[in-house]
Amino acid sequence: MADNAAVLREWYRVHSRDLPWRKTKDPYKVWISEVILQQTRVIQGTPYYHRFLKTFPDVKSLASATVEKVLGVWEGLGYYRRALHLHEAARQVVEQHGGKFPVHYKDLIRLKGIGDYTAAAIASLCGGEAVPAIDGNVRRFLCRLYQLSLNPASASDNQYLKKIAVGFLQHHDPGTLNQALIEFGALQCTPGLPDCQMCPFQAECLACQNGVVELLPVRPGRIKPKTRYFTYILYVWRENGIPFVLIRQRATKDIWAKMYDFPLIESTEGFTSAEYGTKPDSGIPEPEPATVRQWMSETYIHQLTHQRIEARFLMKQLSAAPALVPQGCFKINLMEFRGLAKPRLISRFLDNAGWDLR
DNA sequence: AAGACGTGGGA
DNA sequence: TTCCCAAGTCT
């Protein structure tokens, strides 16, 4: 084959973006950037990269932080499990590597939240290891270049793709080559409407020659999002004129693991304020003291990749703090709650209807 | 091995 | 409005 690696290096020399995490070979910083960029656009992740490193400049500061603090910095980025894994992996590094962040694939792959791609990226960028870092960009480029209808769920297909990528890493700086492969997929060999006229591989690209660029790589079938109906119950009261609410920390299995929101009734259908309490599964008992007045918010539609949440907020204003706090809930002053990590849905509600709570 | 896990942006 | 995502990992 023509020297694709050389073509790619030259393309990268000319076209690579000046991204903040490319200025360093510190594996800690590269790790943070790689995790932030998982399933996340550069434009969306960049402010978080700066904020995260400012808050946690090194692995030890991250390891010694509380999980609440880590989640708080991550608030708004999504896929919050990443923040939990980051925290856990930092502790692993302190305990198992004396706080020195590893740069070898075999060590990296053992860390929580670091999979095949991220381990290879850090190992090649920071350790010079010749391991292929195949992300969505690289997969797209290679599948098109060689017209491969690989099954993304097939382990053997992915092994095959790795062998092809390794071919690009021979005799050169593997970190730079991996970066170049990724950048090429991100900027030139884009998912939709790539500008193949401008592509240095135009003559060699099998997908381009055969007019199947748009069909590759093969995408897994998409599942239609399921609708869930949330009715949040907001117990609101005042202490010395300051508004308080009842909140709770979410479980680890469902969406928004370990983040904070309000007591919640989930139903198979939405129900109205009037229906609240009349349906069998509208659980939470009437508080003591009794509700002074209550009203229902408008419906908030929260569209996610795999689910659509229709949420409403039933405000129940109490004359004083509830005598009995439901299991798992606790009282908090509304201002303090603003400082806790919460899903976007809750932030939106607070920004929007927060006035009602005063 | 398939499904879950978020968000904001663009077509 | 609705759909498709964007530098994956975990279970």
CSV table of C-alpha atoms (C1' of nucleotides) in Angstrom, one decimal:
chain,number,residue,atom,x,y,z
A,1,MET,CA,0.0,0.0,0.0
A,2,ALA,CA,1.0,3.6,-0.4
A,3,ASP,CA,2.5,5.0,2.8
A,4,ASN,CA,-0.8,5.9,4.3
A,5,ALA,CA,0.8,6.7,7.6
A,6,ALA,CA,3.1,9.3,6.0
A,7,VAL,CA,0.1,10.9,4.2
A,8,LEU,CA,-1.8,10.9,7.5
A,9,ARG,CA,1.1,12.5,9.4
A,10,GLU,CA,1.5,15.2,6.9
A,11,TRP,CA,-2.3,15.9,6.9
A,12,TYR,CA,-2.1,16.0,10.7
A,13,ARG,CA,0.8,18.4,10.7
A,14,VAL,CA,-1.2,20.8,8.6
A,15,HIS,CA,-4.7,20.4,10.0
A,16,SER,CA,-4.5,19.4,13.6
A,17,ARG,CA,-6.4,21.6,16.0
A,18,ASP,CA,-4.6,23.3,18.9
A,19,LEU,CA,-6.6,21.6,21.7
A,20,PRO,CA,-5.6,22.2,25.3
A,21,TRP,CA,-4.9,18.6,26.2
A,22,ARG,CA,-2.5,18.3,23.3
A,23,LYS,CA,-0.1,20.6,25.1
A,24,THR,CA,0.8,18.0,27.7
A,25,LYS,CA,2.0,14.5,28.1
A,26,ASP,CA,0.9,14.3,31.7
A,27,PRO,CA,-1.0,11.1,31.8
A,28,TYR,CA,-3.3,12.5,34.5
A,29,LYS,CA,-4.4,15.4,32.3
A,30,VAL,CA,-4.6,13.3,29.2
A,31,TRP,CA,-6.8,10.8,31.1
A,32,ILE,CA,-9.2,13.5,32.2
A,33,SER,CA,-9.4,14.8,28.6
A,34,GLU,CA,-10.0,11.3,27.2
A,35,VAL,CA,-12.8,10.5,29.7
A,36,ILE,CA,-14.5,13.9,29.2
A,37,LEU,CA,-14.4,13.3,25.4
A,38,GLN,CA,-16.1,9.9,25.6
A,39,GLN,CA,-19.3,10.3,23.6
A,40,THR,CA,-19.0,14.1,24.1
A,41,ARG,CA,-18.2,16.8,21.6
A,42,VAL,CA,-15.0,18.8,22.0
A,43,ILE,CA,-17.0,22.1,22.1
A,44,GLN,CA,-19.1,20.7,25.0
A,45,GLY,CA,-16.2,19.1,26.9
A,46,THR,CA,-13.5,21.8,26.8
A,47,PRO,CA,-14.9,24.1,29.5
A,48,TYR,CA,-15.2,21.0,31.8
A,49,TYR,CA,-11.6,20.0,31.1
A,50,HIS,CA,-10.4,23.4,32.4
A,51,ARG,CA,-12.7,23.4,35.3
A,52,PHE,CA,-11.9,19.9,36.3
A,53,LEU,CA,-8.2,20.4,36.3
A,54,LYS,CA,-8.5,23.7,38.2
A,55,THR,CA,-10.5,21.9,40.9
A,56,PHE,CA,-8.4,18.7,40.9
A,57,PRO,CA,-4.9,19.6,39.6
A,58,ASP,CA,-3.5,16.1,40.3
A,59,VAL,CA,-4.5,12.6,40.9
A,60,LYS,CA,-4.1,12.9,44.7
A,61,SER,CA,-6.4,15.8,45.0
A,62,LEU,CA,-9.0,13.9,43.0
A,63,ALA,CA,-8.6,10.8,45.1
A,64,SER,CA,-9.0,12.7,48.4
A,65,ALA,CA,-12.1,14.7,47.2
A,66,THR,CA,-15.6,13.7,48.1
A,67,VAL,CA,-17.7,12.0,45.5
A,68,GLU,CA,-20.2,14.9,45.8
A,69,LYS,CA,-17.5,17.4,44.9
A,70,VAL,CA,-16.5,15.4,41.8
A,71,LEU,CA,-20.0,14.9,40.7
A,72,GLY,CA,-20.6,18.6,41.2
A,73,VAL,CA,-17.8,19.6,38.8
A,74,TRP,CA,-19.2,17.1,36.3
A,75,GLU,CA,-22.8,18.5,36.6
A,76,GLY,CA,-24.3,19.2,33.2
A,77,LEU,CA,-21.8,17.0,31.2
A,78,GLY,CA,-23.9,13.8,31.3
A,79,TYR,CA,-22.9,10.2,31.6
A,80,TYR,CA,-22.2,10.8,35.3
A,81,ARG,CA,-20.9,7.3,35.8
A,82,ARG,CA,-17.7,8.7,34.2
A,83,ALA,CA,-17.2,11.0,37.2
A,84,LEU,CA,-17.8,8.2,39.7
A,85,HIS,CA,-15.3,6.0,37.8
A,86,LEU,CA,-12.8,8.9,37.6
A,87,HIS,CA,-13.0,9.2,41.4
A,88,GLU,CA,-12.6,5.5,41.9
A,89,ALA,CA,-9.7,5.2,39.5
A,90,ALA,CA,-7.9,8.1,41.2
A,91,ARG,CA,-8.0,6.1,44.4
A,92,GLN,CA,-6.8,3.0,42.6
A,93,VAL,CA,-3.8,5.0,41.4
A,94,VAL,CA,-3.0,6.3,44.8
A,95,GLU,CA,-3.3,2.9,46.4
A,96,GLN,CA,-1.8,0.7,43.7
A,97,HIS,CA,0.7,3.1,42.0
A,98,GLY,CA,1.7,5.4,44.9
A,99,GLY,CA,-0.1,8.3,43.2
A,100,LYS,CA,2.0,8.1,40.0
A,101,PHE,CA,-0.3,7.8,37.1
A,102,PRO,CA,0.5,4.7,35.0
A,103,VAL,CA,1.4,4.9,31.3
A,104,HIS,CA,1.4,1.3,30.3
A,105,TYR,CA,-1.7,-0.2,28.6
A,106,LYS,CA,-1.7,-3.3,31.0
A,107,ASP,CA,-1.9,-1.0,34.0
A,108,LEU,CA,-4.3,1.5,32.6
A,109,ILE,CA,-6.8,-1.1,31.4
A,110,ARG,CA,-7.3,-2.2,35.1
A,111,LEU,CA,-8.4,1.2,36.2
A,112,LYS,CA,-12.1,1.8,36.6
A,113,GLY,CA,-13.7,3.6,33.6
A,114,ILE,CA,-10.7,3.0,31.4
A,115,GLY,CA,-11.5,0.6,28.5
A,116,ASP,CA,-9.6,-0.5,25.5
A,117,TYR,CA,-9.7,2.8,23.7
A,118,THR,CA,-8.8,5.1,26.6
A,119,ALA,CA,-6.0,2.8,27.8
A,120,ALA,CA,-4.5,2.7,24.4
A,121,ALA,CA,-4.8,6.4,23.9
A,122,ILE,CA,-3.0,7.2,27.2
A,123,ALA,CA,-0.4,4.5,26.7
A,124,SER,CA,0.5,5.7,23.2
A,125,LEU,CA,0.3,9.5,23.9
A,126,CYS,CA,2.1,9.4,27.2
A,127,GLY,CA,4.1,6.2,27.1
A,128,GLY,CA,4.9,5.9,23.5
A,129,GLU,CA,3.4,2.4,23.4
A,130,ALA,CA,2.5,1.1,19.9
A,131,VAL,CA,-1.1,0.2,20.8
A,132,PRO,CA,-4.0,1.1,18.5
A,133,ALA,CA,-6.6,3.5,20.0
A,134,ILE,CA,-9.7,2.9,18.0
A,135,ASP,CA,-12.6,5.3,18.8
A,136,GLY,CA,-15.6,6.1,16.6
A,137,ASN,CA,-13.5,8.4,14.4
A,138,VAL,CA,-10.8,5.8,13.7
A,139,ARG,CA,-13.4,3.1,13.1
A,140,ARG,CA,-15.2,5.3,10.6
A,141,PHE,CA,-12.1,6.2,8.7
A,142,LEU,CA,-10.7,2.6,8.5
A,143,CYS,CA,-14.1,1.1,7.6
A,144,ARG,CA,-14.4,3.5,4.7
A,145,LEU,CA,-10.8,3.3,3.5
A,146,TYR,CA,-11.0,-0.5,3.2
A,147,GLN,CA,-14.7,-0.7,2.8
A,148,LEU,CA,-15.3,-2.9,5.8
A,149,SER,CA,-18.8,-3.8,6.9
A,150,LEU,CA,-17.7,-4.7,10.4
A,151,ASN,CA,-20.1,-5.6,13.1
A,152,PRO,CA,-19.5,-3.2,16.0
A,153,ALA,CA,-20.7,-5.8,18.5
A,154,SER,CA,-18.3,-8.5,17.2
A,155,ALA,CA,-15.2,-9.1,19.2
A,156,SER,CA,-13.4,-10.7,16.3
A,157,ASP,CA,-14.3,-7.9,13.9
A,158,ASN,CA,-12.8,-5.4,16.4
A,159,GLN,CA,-9.7,-7.5,16.7
A,160,TYR,CA,-9.4,-7.4,12.9
A,161,LEU,CA,-9.8,-3.6,13.0
A,162,LYS,CA,-7.0,-3.3,15.6
A,163,LYS,CA,-4.6,-5.2,13.3
A,164,ILE,CA,-5.3,-2.8,10.6
A,165,ALA,CA,-4.7,0.2,12.9
A,166,VAL,CA,-1.5,-1.2,14.2
A,167,GLY,CA,-0.2,-1.1,10.6
A,168,PHE,CA,-0.4,2.7,10.8
A,169,LEU,CA,1.7,2.7,14.0
A,170,GLN,CA,4.8,1.0,12.8
A,171,HIS,CA,8.1,2.8,12.6
A,172,HIS,CA,6.6,6.1,13.8
A,173,ASP,CA,5.6,7.9,17.0
A,174,PRO,CA,2.5,5.9,17.8
A,175,GLY,CA,1.0,8.6,20.0
A,176,THR,CA,1.0,11.1,17.1
A,177,LEU,CA,-0.3,8.5,14.7
A,178,ASN,CA,-3.2,7.7,16.9
A,179,GLN,CA,-4.0,11.4,17.3
A,180,ALA,CA,-3.8,11.8,13.6
A,181,LEU,CA,-6.2,8.9,13.0
A,182,ILE,CA,-8.6,10.3,15.5
A,183,GLU,CA,-8.3,13.9,14.2
A,184,PHE,CA,-8.7,12.7,10.6
A,185,GLY,CA,-12.0,11.0,11.4
A,186,ALA,CA,-13.2,14.0,13.4
A,187,LEU,CA,-12.4,16.7,10.8
A,188,GLN,CA,-12.1,15.0,7.4
A,189,CYS,CA,-13.8,11.6,7.4
A,190,THR,CA,-16.9,12.9,9.2
A,191,PRO,CA,-20.1,10.9,9.8
A,192,GLY,CA,-22.3,13.0,7.6
A,193,LEU,CA,-21.5,14.5,4.2
A,194,PRO,CA,-17.7,14.2,4.3
A,195,ASP,CA,-15.9,16.4,1.7
A,196,CYS,CA,-14.3,13.5,-0.2
A,197,GLN,CA,-13.0,15.9,-2.9
A,198,MET,CA,-10.7,17.3,-0.3
A,199,CYS,CA,-9.6,14.0,1.0
A,200,PRO,CA,-5.9,12.9,0.6
A,201,PHE,CA,-7.1,9.3,0.5
A,202,GLN,CA,-9.7,9.9,-2.2
A,203,ALA,CA,-8.0,7.8,-4.8
A,204,GLU,CA,-7.4,4.9,-2.5
A,205,CYS,CA,-10.6,4.9,-0.4
A,206,LEU,CA,-12.6,1.9,-1.4
A,207,ALA,CA,-15.8,3.3,0.0
A,208,CYS,CA,-15.4,6.5,-2.0
A,209,GLN,CA,-14.6,4.6,-5.2
A,210,ASN,CA,-17.7,2.5,-4.7
A,211,GLY,CA,-20.0,5.2,-3.6
A,212,VAL,CA,-20.8,3.7,-0.2
A,213,VAL,CA,-19.1,6.3,2.1
A,214,GLU,CA,-22.5,7.2,3.7
A,215,LEU,CA,-23.2,3.5,4.4
A,216,LEU,CA,-20.1,3.0,6.4
A,217,PRO,CA,-19.4,2.3,9.1
A,218,VAL,CA,-22.3,-0.1,9.8
A,219,ARG,CA,-24.4,1.4,12.6
A,220,PRO,CA,-26.1,-0.7,15.2
A,221,GLY,CA,-29.9,-0.5,15.1
A,222,ARG,CA,-31.3,2.3,17.2
A,223,ILE,CA,-33.8,1.5,19.9
A,224,LYS,CA,-36.8,3.8,20.1
A,225,PRO,CA,-36.7,5.8,23.3
A,226,LYS,CA,-39.2,4.8,26.0
A,227,THR,CA,-41.3,7.4,27.8
A,228,ARG,CA,-41.2,7.5,31.6
A,229,TYR,CA,-43.5,9.6,33.7
A,230,PHE,CA,-42.0,11.3,36.7
A,231,THR,CA,-44.0,13.2,39.3
A,232,TYR,CA,-41.7,14.9,41.7
A,233,ILE,CA,-43.1,15.8,45.1
A,234,LEU,CA,-41.7,19.0,46.5
A,235,TYR,CA,-42.2,19.4,50.2
A,236,VAL,CA,-41.4,23.1,50.8
A,237,TRP,CA,-41.5,25.0,54.1
A,238,ARG,CA,-39.7,27.8,55.8
A,239,GLU,CA,-37.4,28.0,58.8
A,240,ASN,CA,-36.6,31.5,59.9
A,241,GLY,CA,-37.9,32.7,56.6
A,242,ILE,CA,-35.5,30.5,54.6
A,243,PRO,CA,-37.0,28.0,52.2
A,244,PHE,CA,-36.3,24.3,52.8
A,245,VAL,CA,-37.1,21.3,50.7
A,246,LEU,CA,-36.9,17.5,51.0
A,247,ILE,CA,-34.4,15.9,48.7
A,248,ARG,CA,-32.9,12.5,48.2
A,249,GLN,CA,-29.8,10.9,46.6
A,250,ARG,CA,-30.6,8.8,43.6
A,251,ALA,CA,-29.8,5.1,43.5
A,252,THR,CA,-26.8,3.8,41.5
A,253,LYS,CA,-28.6,1.6,39.0
A,254,ASP,CA,-30.9,4.0,37.3
A,255,ILE,CA,-30.2,7.1,35.4
A,256,TRP,CA,-28.4,10.0,37.2
A,257,ALA,CA,-26.7,7.6,39.7
A,258,LYS,CA,-25.9,9.2,43.1
A,259,MET,CA,-27.1,12.6,42.0
A,260,TYR,CA,-29.7,14.6,43.9
A,261,ASP,CA,-33.3,15.2,43.1
A,262,PHE,CA,-36.6,15.1,44.9
A,263,PRO,CA,-38.9,12.3,46.2
A,264,LEU,CA,-40.4,10.9,43.0
A,265,ILE,CA,-43.4,8.9,41.9
A,266,GLU,CA,-42.8,7.1,38.7
A,267,SER,CA,-45.9,5.9,36.9
A,268,THR,CA,-46.7,4.1,33.7
A,269,GLU,CA,-48.9,7.1,32.7
A,270,GLY,CA,-48.7,10.7,33.8
A,271,PHE,CA,-51.3,11.8,36.4
A,272,THR,CA,-52.8,15.1,37.3
A,273,SER,CA,-52.7,17.0,40.6
A,274,ALA,CA,-56.2,15.9,41.3
A,275,GLU,CA,-55.3,12.3,40.6
A,276,TYR,CA,-52.4,12.4,43.0
A,277,GLY,CA,-53.1,10.2,46.0
A,278,THR,CA,-56.0,8.4,44.3
A,279,LYS,CA,-53.9,5.9,42.3
A,280,PRO,CA,-52.5,2.8,43.9
A,281,ASP,CA,-48.9,3.6,43.3
A,282,SER,CA,-48.8,7.3,44.3
A,283,GLY,CA,-46.9,6.2,47.4
A,284,ILE,CA,-45.7,9.0,49.5
A,285,PRO,CA,-48.0,9.6,52.6
A,286,GLU,CA,-49.4,12.9,53.5
A,287,PRO,CA,-46.8,14.8,55.6
A,288,GLU,CA,-47.3,16.0,59.1
A,289,PRO,CA,-47.9,19.0,59.4
A,290,ALA,CA,-50.4,18.9,56.6
A,291,THR,CA,-50.0,20.7,53.3
A,292,VAL,CA,-51.0,24.3,53.5
A,293,ARG,CA,-51.5,24.5,49.7
A,294,GLN,CA,-50.3,22.6,46.7
A,295,TRP,CA,-50.0,23.1,43.0
A,296,MET,CA,-48.6,21.3,40.0
A,297,SER,CA,-46.0,22.7,37.6
A,298,GLU,CA,-46.2,22.5,33.9
A,299,THR,CA,-44.8,19.3,32.2
A,300,TYR,CA,-41.1,19.2,31.5
A,301,ILE,CA,-40.0,17.1,28.6
A,302,HIS,CA,-36.5,15.8,29.1
A,303,GLN,CA,-35.3,14.1,25.9
A,304,LEU,CA,-32.4,11.6,26.3
A,305,THR,CA,-30.9,9.2,23.9
A,306,HIS,CA,-32.7,6.1,25.2
A,307,GLN,CA,-35.6,7.6,27.1
A,308,ARG,CA,-37.9,10.5,27.1
A,309,ILE,CA,-38.9,11.7,30.5
A,310,GLU,CA,-42.1,13.6,31.1
A,311,ALA,CA,-41.7,15.2,34.5
A,312,ARG,CA,-44.0,17.3,36.6
A,313,PHE,CA,-43.4,18.9,40.0
A,314,LEU,CA,-46.1,18.8,42.6
A,315,MET,CA,-45.4,21.5,45.1
A,316,LYS,CA,-46.7,20.9,48.6
A,317,GLN,CA,-46.2,23.8,50.9
A,318,LEU,CA,-46.0,22.9,54.6
A,319,SER,CA,-46.4,25.2,57.6
A,320,ALA,CA,-43.3,23.7,59.1
A,321,ALA,CA,-40.7,21.0,58.7
A,322,PRO,CA,-42.2,17.6,58.2
A,323,ALA,CA,-42.1,15.6,61.4
A,324,LEU,CA,-41.4,12.3,59.5
A,325,VAL,CA,-38.9,12.3,56.7
A,326,PRO,CA,-39.5,9.5,54.2
A,327,GLN,CA,-36.8,6.8,53.9
A,328,GLY,CA,-33.8,8.0,52.0
A,329,CYS,CA,-34.8,11.7,52.0
A,330,PHE,CA,-33.4,14.5,54.0
A,331,LYS,CA,-34.1,18.2,54.6
A,332,ILE,CA,-32.0,20.9,53.0
A,333,ASN,CA,-32.1,24.6,52.6
A,334,LEU,CA,-32.8,25.5,49.0
A,335,MET,CA,-29.6,27.5,48.6
A,336,GLU,CA,-27.5,24.6,49.8
A,337,PHE,CA,-29.3,22.3,47.4
A,338,ARG,CA,-28.2,24.5,44.5
A,339,GLY,CA,-24.6,23.5,45.4
A,340,LEU,CA,-25.3,19.8,45.1
A,341,ALA,CA,-24.9,17.8,41.8
A,342,LYS,CA,-28.3,17.5,40.2
A,343,PRO,CA,-29.6,16.4,36.8
A,344,ARG,CA,-30.2,19.1,34.1
A,345,LEU,CA,-33.9,18.5,34.5
A,346,ILE,CA,-33.8,19.6,38.1
A,347,SER,CA,-31.6,22.6,37.3
A,348,ARG,CA,-34.0,23.7,34.6
A,349,PHE,CA,-36.9,23.4,37.0
A,350,LEU,CA,-35.1,25.3,39.7
A,351,ASP,CA,-34.1,28.1,37.3
A,352,ASN,CA,-37.5,28.3,35.8
A,353,ALA,CA,-39.9,27.7,38.7
A,354,GLY,CA,-37.6,28.5,41.5
A,355,TRP,CA,-39.4,31.7,42.1
A,356,ASP,CA,-42.4,29.7,43.2
A,357,LEU,CA,-40.4,28.2,46.0
A,358,ARG,CA,-39.5,31.4,47.7
B,1,DA,C1',-24.0,-9.6,23.8
B,2,DA,C1',-27.4,-6.3,24.1
B,3,DG,C1',-28.8,-2.3,26.8
B,4,DA,C1',-28.0,1.4,29.8
B,5,DC,C1',-26.0,5.6,30.5
B,6,DG,C1',-26.8,12.5,29.4
B,7,DT,C1',-26.5,16.5,27.1
B,8,DG,C1',-26.8,20.2,23.7
B,9,DG,C1',-26.7,21.0,18.9
B,10,DG,C1',-27.7,20.6,14.1
B,11,DA,C1',-30.5,18.9,10.1
C,1,DT,C1',-40.9,17.9,16.1
C,2,DT,C1',-38.0,14.3,15.7
C,3,DC,C1',-34.0,12.1,14.9
C,4,DC,C1',-29.0,11.6,15.0
C,5,DC,C1',-25.7,12.0,17.2
C,6,DA,C1',-20.0,12.9,19.8
C,7,DA,C1',-12.9,10.8,21.2
C,8,DG,C1',-16.8,4.4,25.2
C,9,DT,C1',-17.4,1.7,29.3
C,10,DC,C1',-19.8,-1.3,32.2
C,11,DT,C1',-22.9,-5.0,33.3
